[in-house]
Coordinates of N, CA and C in Angstrom, one line a residue:
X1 N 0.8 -1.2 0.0 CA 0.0 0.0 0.0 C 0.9 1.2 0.0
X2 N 0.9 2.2 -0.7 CA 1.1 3.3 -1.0 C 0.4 4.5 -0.2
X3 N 1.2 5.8 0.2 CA 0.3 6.3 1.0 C -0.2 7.1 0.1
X4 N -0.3 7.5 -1.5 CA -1.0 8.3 -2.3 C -1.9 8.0 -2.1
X5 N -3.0 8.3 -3.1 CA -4.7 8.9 -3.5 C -5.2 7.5 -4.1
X6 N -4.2 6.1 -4.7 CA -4.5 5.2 -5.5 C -6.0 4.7 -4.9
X7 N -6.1 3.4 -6.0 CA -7.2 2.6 -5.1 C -6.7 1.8 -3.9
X8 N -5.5 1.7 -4.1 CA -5.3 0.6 -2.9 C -5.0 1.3 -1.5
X9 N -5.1 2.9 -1.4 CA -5.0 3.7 -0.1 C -5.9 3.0 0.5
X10 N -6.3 3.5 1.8 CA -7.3 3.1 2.9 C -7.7 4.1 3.6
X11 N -8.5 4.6 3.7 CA -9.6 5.8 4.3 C -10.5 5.2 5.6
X12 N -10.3 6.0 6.4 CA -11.2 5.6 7.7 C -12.7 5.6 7.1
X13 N -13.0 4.8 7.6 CA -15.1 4.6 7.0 C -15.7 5.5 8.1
X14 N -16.7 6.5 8.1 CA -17.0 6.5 9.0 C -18.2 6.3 9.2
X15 N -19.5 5.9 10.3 CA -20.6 5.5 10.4 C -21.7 6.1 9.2
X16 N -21.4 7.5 8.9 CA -22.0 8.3 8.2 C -21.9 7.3 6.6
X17 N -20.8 6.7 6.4 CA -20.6 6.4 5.1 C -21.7 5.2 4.8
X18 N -21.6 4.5 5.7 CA -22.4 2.8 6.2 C -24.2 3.6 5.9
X19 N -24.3 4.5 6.2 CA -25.9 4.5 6.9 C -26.8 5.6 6.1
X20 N -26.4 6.8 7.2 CA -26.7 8.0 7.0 C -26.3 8.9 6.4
X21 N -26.5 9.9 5.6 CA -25.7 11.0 5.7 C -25.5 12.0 7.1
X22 N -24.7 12.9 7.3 CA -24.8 13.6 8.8 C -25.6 14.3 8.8
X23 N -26.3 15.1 7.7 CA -27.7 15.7 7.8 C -28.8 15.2 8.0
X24 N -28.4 14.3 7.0 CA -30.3 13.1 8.0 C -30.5 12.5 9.1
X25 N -29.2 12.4 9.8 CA -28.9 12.3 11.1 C -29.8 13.4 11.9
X26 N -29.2 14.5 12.0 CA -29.6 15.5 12.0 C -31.2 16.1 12.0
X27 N -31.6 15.9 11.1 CA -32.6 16.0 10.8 C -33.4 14.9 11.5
X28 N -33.5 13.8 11.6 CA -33.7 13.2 12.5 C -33.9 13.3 13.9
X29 N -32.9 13.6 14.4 CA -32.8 14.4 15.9 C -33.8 15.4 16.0
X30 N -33.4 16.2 15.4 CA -34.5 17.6 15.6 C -35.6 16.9 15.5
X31 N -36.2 16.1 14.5 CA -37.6 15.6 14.4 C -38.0 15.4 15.7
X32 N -37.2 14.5 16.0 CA -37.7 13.7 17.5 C -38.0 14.8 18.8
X33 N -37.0 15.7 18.6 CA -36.6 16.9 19.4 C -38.0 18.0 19.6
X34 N -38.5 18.3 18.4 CA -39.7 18.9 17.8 C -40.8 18.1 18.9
X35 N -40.8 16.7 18.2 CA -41.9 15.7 18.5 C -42.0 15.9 20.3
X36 N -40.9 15.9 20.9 CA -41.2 16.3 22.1 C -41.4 17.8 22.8
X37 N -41.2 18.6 21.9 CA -41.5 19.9 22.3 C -43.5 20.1 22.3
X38 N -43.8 19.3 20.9 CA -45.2 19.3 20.7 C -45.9 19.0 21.8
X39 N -45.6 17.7 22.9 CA -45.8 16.8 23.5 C -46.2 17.8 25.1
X40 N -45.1 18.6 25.0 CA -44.9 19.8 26.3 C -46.2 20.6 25.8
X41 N -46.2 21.0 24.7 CA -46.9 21.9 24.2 C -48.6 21.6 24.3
X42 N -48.4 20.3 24.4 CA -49.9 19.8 24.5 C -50.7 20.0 25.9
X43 N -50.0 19.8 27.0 CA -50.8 19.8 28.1 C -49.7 21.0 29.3
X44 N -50.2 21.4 30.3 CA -49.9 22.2 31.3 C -48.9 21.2 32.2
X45 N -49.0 19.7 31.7 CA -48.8 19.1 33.5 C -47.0 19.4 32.3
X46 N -47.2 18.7 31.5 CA -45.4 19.5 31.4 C -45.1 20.6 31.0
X47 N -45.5 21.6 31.9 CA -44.8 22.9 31.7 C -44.6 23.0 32.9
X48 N -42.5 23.5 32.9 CA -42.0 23.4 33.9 C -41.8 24.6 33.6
X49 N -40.5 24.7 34.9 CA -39.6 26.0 34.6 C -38.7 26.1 33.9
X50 N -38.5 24.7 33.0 CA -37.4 24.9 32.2 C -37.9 24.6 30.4
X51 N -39.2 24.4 30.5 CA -40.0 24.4 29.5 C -39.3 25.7 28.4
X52 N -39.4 26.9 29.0 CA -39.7 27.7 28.2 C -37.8 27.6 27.7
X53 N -36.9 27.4 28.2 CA -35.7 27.6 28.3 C -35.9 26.5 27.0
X54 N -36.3 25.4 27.3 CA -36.0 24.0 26.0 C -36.4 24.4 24.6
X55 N -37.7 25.3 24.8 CA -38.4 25.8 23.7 C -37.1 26.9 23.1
X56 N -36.4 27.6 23.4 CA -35.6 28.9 22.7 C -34.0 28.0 23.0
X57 N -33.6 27.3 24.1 CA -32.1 26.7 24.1 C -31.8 25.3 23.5
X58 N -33.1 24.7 22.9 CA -32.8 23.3 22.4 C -33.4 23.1 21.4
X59 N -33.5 21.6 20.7 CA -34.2 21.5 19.0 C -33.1 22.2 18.2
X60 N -32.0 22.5 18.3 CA -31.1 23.4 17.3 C -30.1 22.1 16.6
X61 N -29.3 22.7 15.7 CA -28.7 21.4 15.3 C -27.5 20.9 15.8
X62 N -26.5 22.4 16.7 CA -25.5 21.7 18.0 C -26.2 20.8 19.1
X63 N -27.8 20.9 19.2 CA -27.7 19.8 20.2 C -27.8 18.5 19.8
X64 N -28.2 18.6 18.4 CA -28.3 17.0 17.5 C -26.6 16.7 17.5
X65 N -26.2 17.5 17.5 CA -23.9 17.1 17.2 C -24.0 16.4 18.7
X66 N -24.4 17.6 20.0 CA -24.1 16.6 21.0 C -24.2 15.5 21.3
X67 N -26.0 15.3 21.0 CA -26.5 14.1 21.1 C -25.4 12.9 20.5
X68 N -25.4 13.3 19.4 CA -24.2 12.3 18.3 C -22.5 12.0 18.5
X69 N -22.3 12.7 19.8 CA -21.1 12.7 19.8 C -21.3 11.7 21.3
X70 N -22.4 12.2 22.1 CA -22.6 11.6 23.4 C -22.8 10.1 22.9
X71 N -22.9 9.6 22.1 CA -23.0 7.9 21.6 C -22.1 7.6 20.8
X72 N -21.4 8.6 20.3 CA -20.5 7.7 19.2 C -20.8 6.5 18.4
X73 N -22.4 6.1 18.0 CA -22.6 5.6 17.2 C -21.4 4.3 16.4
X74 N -21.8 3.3 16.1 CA -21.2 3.0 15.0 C -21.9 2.7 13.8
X75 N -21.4 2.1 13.2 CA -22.4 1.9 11.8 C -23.5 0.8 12.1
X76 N -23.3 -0.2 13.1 CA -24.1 -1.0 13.0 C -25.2 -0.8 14.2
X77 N -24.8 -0.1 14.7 CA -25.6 0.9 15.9 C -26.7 2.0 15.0
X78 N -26.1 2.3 14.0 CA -27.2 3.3 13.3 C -28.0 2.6 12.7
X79 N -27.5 1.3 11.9 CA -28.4 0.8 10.8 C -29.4 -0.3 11.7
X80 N -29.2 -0.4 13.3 CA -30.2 -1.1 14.0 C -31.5 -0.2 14.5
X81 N -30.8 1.5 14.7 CA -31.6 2.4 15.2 C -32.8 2.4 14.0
X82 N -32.0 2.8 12.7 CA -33.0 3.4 11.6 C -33.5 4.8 12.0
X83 N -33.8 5.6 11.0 CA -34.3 7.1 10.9 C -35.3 7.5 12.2
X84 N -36.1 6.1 12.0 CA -37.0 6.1 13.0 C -36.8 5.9 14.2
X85 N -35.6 5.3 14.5 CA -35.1 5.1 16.1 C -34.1 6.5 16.3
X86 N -33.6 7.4 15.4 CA -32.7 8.2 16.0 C -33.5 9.2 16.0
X87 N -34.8 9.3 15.1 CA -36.3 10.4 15.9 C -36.4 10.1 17.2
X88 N -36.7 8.5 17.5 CA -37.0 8.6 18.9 C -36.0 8.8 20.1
X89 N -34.8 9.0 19.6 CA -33.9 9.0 20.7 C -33.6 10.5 21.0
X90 N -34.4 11.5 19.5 CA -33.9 12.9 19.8 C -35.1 13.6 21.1
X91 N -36.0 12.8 21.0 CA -37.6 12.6 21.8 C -37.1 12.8 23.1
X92 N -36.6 11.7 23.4 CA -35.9 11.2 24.5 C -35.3 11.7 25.6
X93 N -34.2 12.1 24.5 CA -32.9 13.0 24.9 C -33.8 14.3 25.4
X94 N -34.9 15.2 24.7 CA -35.4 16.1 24.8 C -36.4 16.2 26.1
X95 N -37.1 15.0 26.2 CA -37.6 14.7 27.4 C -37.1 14.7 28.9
X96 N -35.8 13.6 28.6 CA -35.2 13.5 29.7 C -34.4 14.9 30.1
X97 N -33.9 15.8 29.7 CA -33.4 16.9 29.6 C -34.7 18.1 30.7
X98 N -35.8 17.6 30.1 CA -36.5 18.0 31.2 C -36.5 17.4 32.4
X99 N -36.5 16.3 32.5 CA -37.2 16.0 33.5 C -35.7 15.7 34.6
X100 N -34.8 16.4 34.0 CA -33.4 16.6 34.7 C -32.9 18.1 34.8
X101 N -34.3 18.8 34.6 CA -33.8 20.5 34.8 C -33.0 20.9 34.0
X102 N -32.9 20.6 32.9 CA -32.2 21.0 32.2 C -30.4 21.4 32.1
X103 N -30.4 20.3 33.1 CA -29.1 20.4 33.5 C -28.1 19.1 32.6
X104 N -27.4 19.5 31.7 CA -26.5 18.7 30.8 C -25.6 17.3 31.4
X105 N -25.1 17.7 32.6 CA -24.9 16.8 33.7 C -25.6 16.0 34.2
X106 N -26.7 16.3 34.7 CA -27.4 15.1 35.1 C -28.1 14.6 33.9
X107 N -28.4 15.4 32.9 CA -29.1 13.8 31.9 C -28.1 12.7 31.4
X108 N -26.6 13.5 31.2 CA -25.8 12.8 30.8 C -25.8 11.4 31.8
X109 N -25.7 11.4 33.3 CA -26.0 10.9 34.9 C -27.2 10.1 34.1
X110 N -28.1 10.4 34.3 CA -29.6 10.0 33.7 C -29.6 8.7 33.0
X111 N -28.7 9.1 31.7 CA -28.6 7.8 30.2 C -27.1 6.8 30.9
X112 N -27.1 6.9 32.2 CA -25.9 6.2 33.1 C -26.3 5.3 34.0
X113 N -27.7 5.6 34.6 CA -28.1 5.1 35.8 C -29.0 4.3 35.5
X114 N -28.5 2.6 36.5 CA -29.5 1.8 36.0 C -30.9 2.2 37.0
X115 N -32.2 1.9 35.8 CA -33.3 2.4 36.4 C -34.5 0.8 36.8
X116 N -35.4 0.9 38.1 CA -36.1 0.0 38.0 C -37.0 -0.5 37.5
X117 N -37.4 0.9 36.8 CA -38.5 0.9 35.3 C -38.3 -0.1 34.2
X118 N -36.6 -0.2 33.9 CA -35.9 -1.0 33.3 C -35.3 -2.3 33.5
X119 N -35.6 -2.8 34.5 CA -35.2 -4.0 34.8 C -33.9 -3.8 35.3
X120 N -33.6 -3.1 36.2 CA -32.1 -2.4 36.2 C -31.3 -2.3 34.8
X121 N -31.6 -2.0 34.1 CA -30.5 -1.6 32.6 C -30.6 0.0 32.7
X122 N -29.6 0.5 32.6 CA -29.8 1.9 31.7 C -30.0 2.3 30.7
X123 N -30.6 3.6 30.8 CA -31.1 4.1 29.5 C -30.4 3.6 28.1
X124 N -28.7 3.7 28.7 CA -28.2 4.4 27.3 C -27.5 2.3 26.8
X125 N -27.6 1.8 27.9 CA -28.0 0.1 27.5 C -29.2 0.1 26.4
X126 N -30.4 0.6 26.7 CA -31.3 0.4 25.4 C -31.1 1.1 24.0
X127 N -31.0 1.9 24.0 CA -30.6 2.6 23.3 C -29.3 2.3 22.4
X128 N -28.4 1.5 23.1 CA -27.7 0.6 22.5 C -28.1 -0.1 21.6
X129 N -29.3 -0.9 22.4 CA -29.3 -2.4 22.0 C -30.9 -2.4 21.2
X130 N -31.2 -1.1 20.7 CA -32.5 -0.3 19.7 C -33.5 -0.6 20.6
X131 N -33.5 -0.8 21.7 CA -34.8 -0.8 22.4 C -35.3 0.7 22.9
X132 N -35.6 1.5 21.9 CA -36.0 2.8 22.1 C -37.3 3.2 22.3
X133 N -38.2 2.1 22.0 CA -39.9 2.4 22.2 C -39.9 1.6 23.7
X134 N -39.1 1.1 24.1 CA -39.6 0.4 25.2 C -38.9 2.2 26.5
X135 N -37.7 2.4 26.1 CA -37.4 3.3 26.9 C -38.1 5.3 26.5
X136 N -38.7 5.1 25.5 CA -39.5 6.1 24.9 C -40.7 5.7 25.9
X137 N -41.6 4.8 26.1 CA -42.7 4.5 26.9 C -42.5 5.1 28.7
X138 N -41.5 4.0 28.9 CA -40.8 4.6 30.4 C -41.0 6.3 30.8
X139 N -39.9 6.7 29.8 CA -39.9 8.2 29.8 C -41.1 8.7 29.8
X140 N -42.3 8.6 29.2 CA -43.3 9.6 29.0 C -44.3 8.9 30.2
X141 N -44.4 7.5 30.5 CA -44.7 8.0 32.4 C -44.2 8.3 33.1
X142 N -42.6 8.2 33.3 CA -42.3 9.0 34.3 C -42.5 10.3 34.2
X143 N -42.3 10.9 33.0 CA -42.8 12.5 32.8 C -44.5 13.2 33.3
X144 N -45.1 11.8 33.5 CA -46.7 11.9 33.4 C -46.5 12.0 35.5
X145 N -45.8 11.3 35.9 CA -45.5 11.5 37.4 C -45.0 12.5 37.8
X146 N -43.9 12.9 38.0 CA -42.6 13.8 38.2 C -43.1 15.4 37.7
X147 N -43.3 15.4 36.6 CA -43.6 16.9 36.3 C -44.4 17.6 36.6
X148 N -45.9 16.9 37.0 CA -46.6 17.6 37.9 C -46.5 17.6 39.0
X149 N -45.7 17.1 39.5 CA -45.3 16.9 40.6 C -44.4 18.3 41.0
X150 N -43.5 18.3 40.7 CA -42.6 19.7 40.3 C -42.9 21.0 40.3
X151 N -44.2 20.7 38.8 CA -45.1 22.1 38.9 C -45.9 22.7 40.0
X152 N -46.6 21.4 40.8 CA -47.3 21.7 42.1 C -47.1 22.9 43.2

């Protein structure tokens, strides 16, 4: 192998090449990101104090980079999520973000800690392992507990 431009160089692959492009990545995220803004937007019991803060400081496309950098992804990790699992994980991320004050440290804490909702697994175990509607479910009762709770 030659280190020129030939065919026989070797170029790092990166997940993006296998799957997605980084924009539909992206776009994906936000979707999901959106999807749970709607969700806030539908009823009172989730409007917090950091509601209005998620509504103007999140959904943008640095937080979809975060999101993407906080998993590191591989290729076979994307092509198990599909378009449709990295919507729900932008959901997720969006949700949980609430229901952690909005504080970037504890959700990160959050997608760390095993939960008993989960069978002791952590979040970011499912989400691994594409079980994102099972931890998408979790999330929106515990949000259906906790937040009016908060608000009270």
């Amino acid at each position: 192998m030659s280190g020129g431009g030939d065919a026989d160089s070797v170029r790092a692959i990166t997940p993006l090449d296998c799957f997605m492009e980084r924009a539909d990545l992206i776009a994906s995220l936000l979707t999901g990101m959106r999807r749970a803004e709607d969700f806030r937007a539908q009823g009172a019991a989730y409007n917090t104090a950091h509601s209005q803060q998620m509504a103007v400081d999140h959904g943008k496309a640095a937080d979809a980079e975060l999101v993407l950098s906080l998993f590191a992804f591989t290729p076979e990790h994307l092509k198990l999520l599909g378009s449709t699992g990295i919507e729900n994980l932008g959901e997720i991320v969006c949700h949980a973000w609430a229901l952690n004050g909005g504080n970037n440290e504890a959700l990160i804490g959050w997608f760390r800690k095993p939960m008993n909702a989960l069978d002791g697994q952590t979040p970011a175990a499912l989400v691994r392992s594409g079980r994102l509607k099972v931890l998408l479910l979790v999330l929106r009762q515990q949000l259906e507990w906790e937040l009016p709770k908060r608000s009270a």
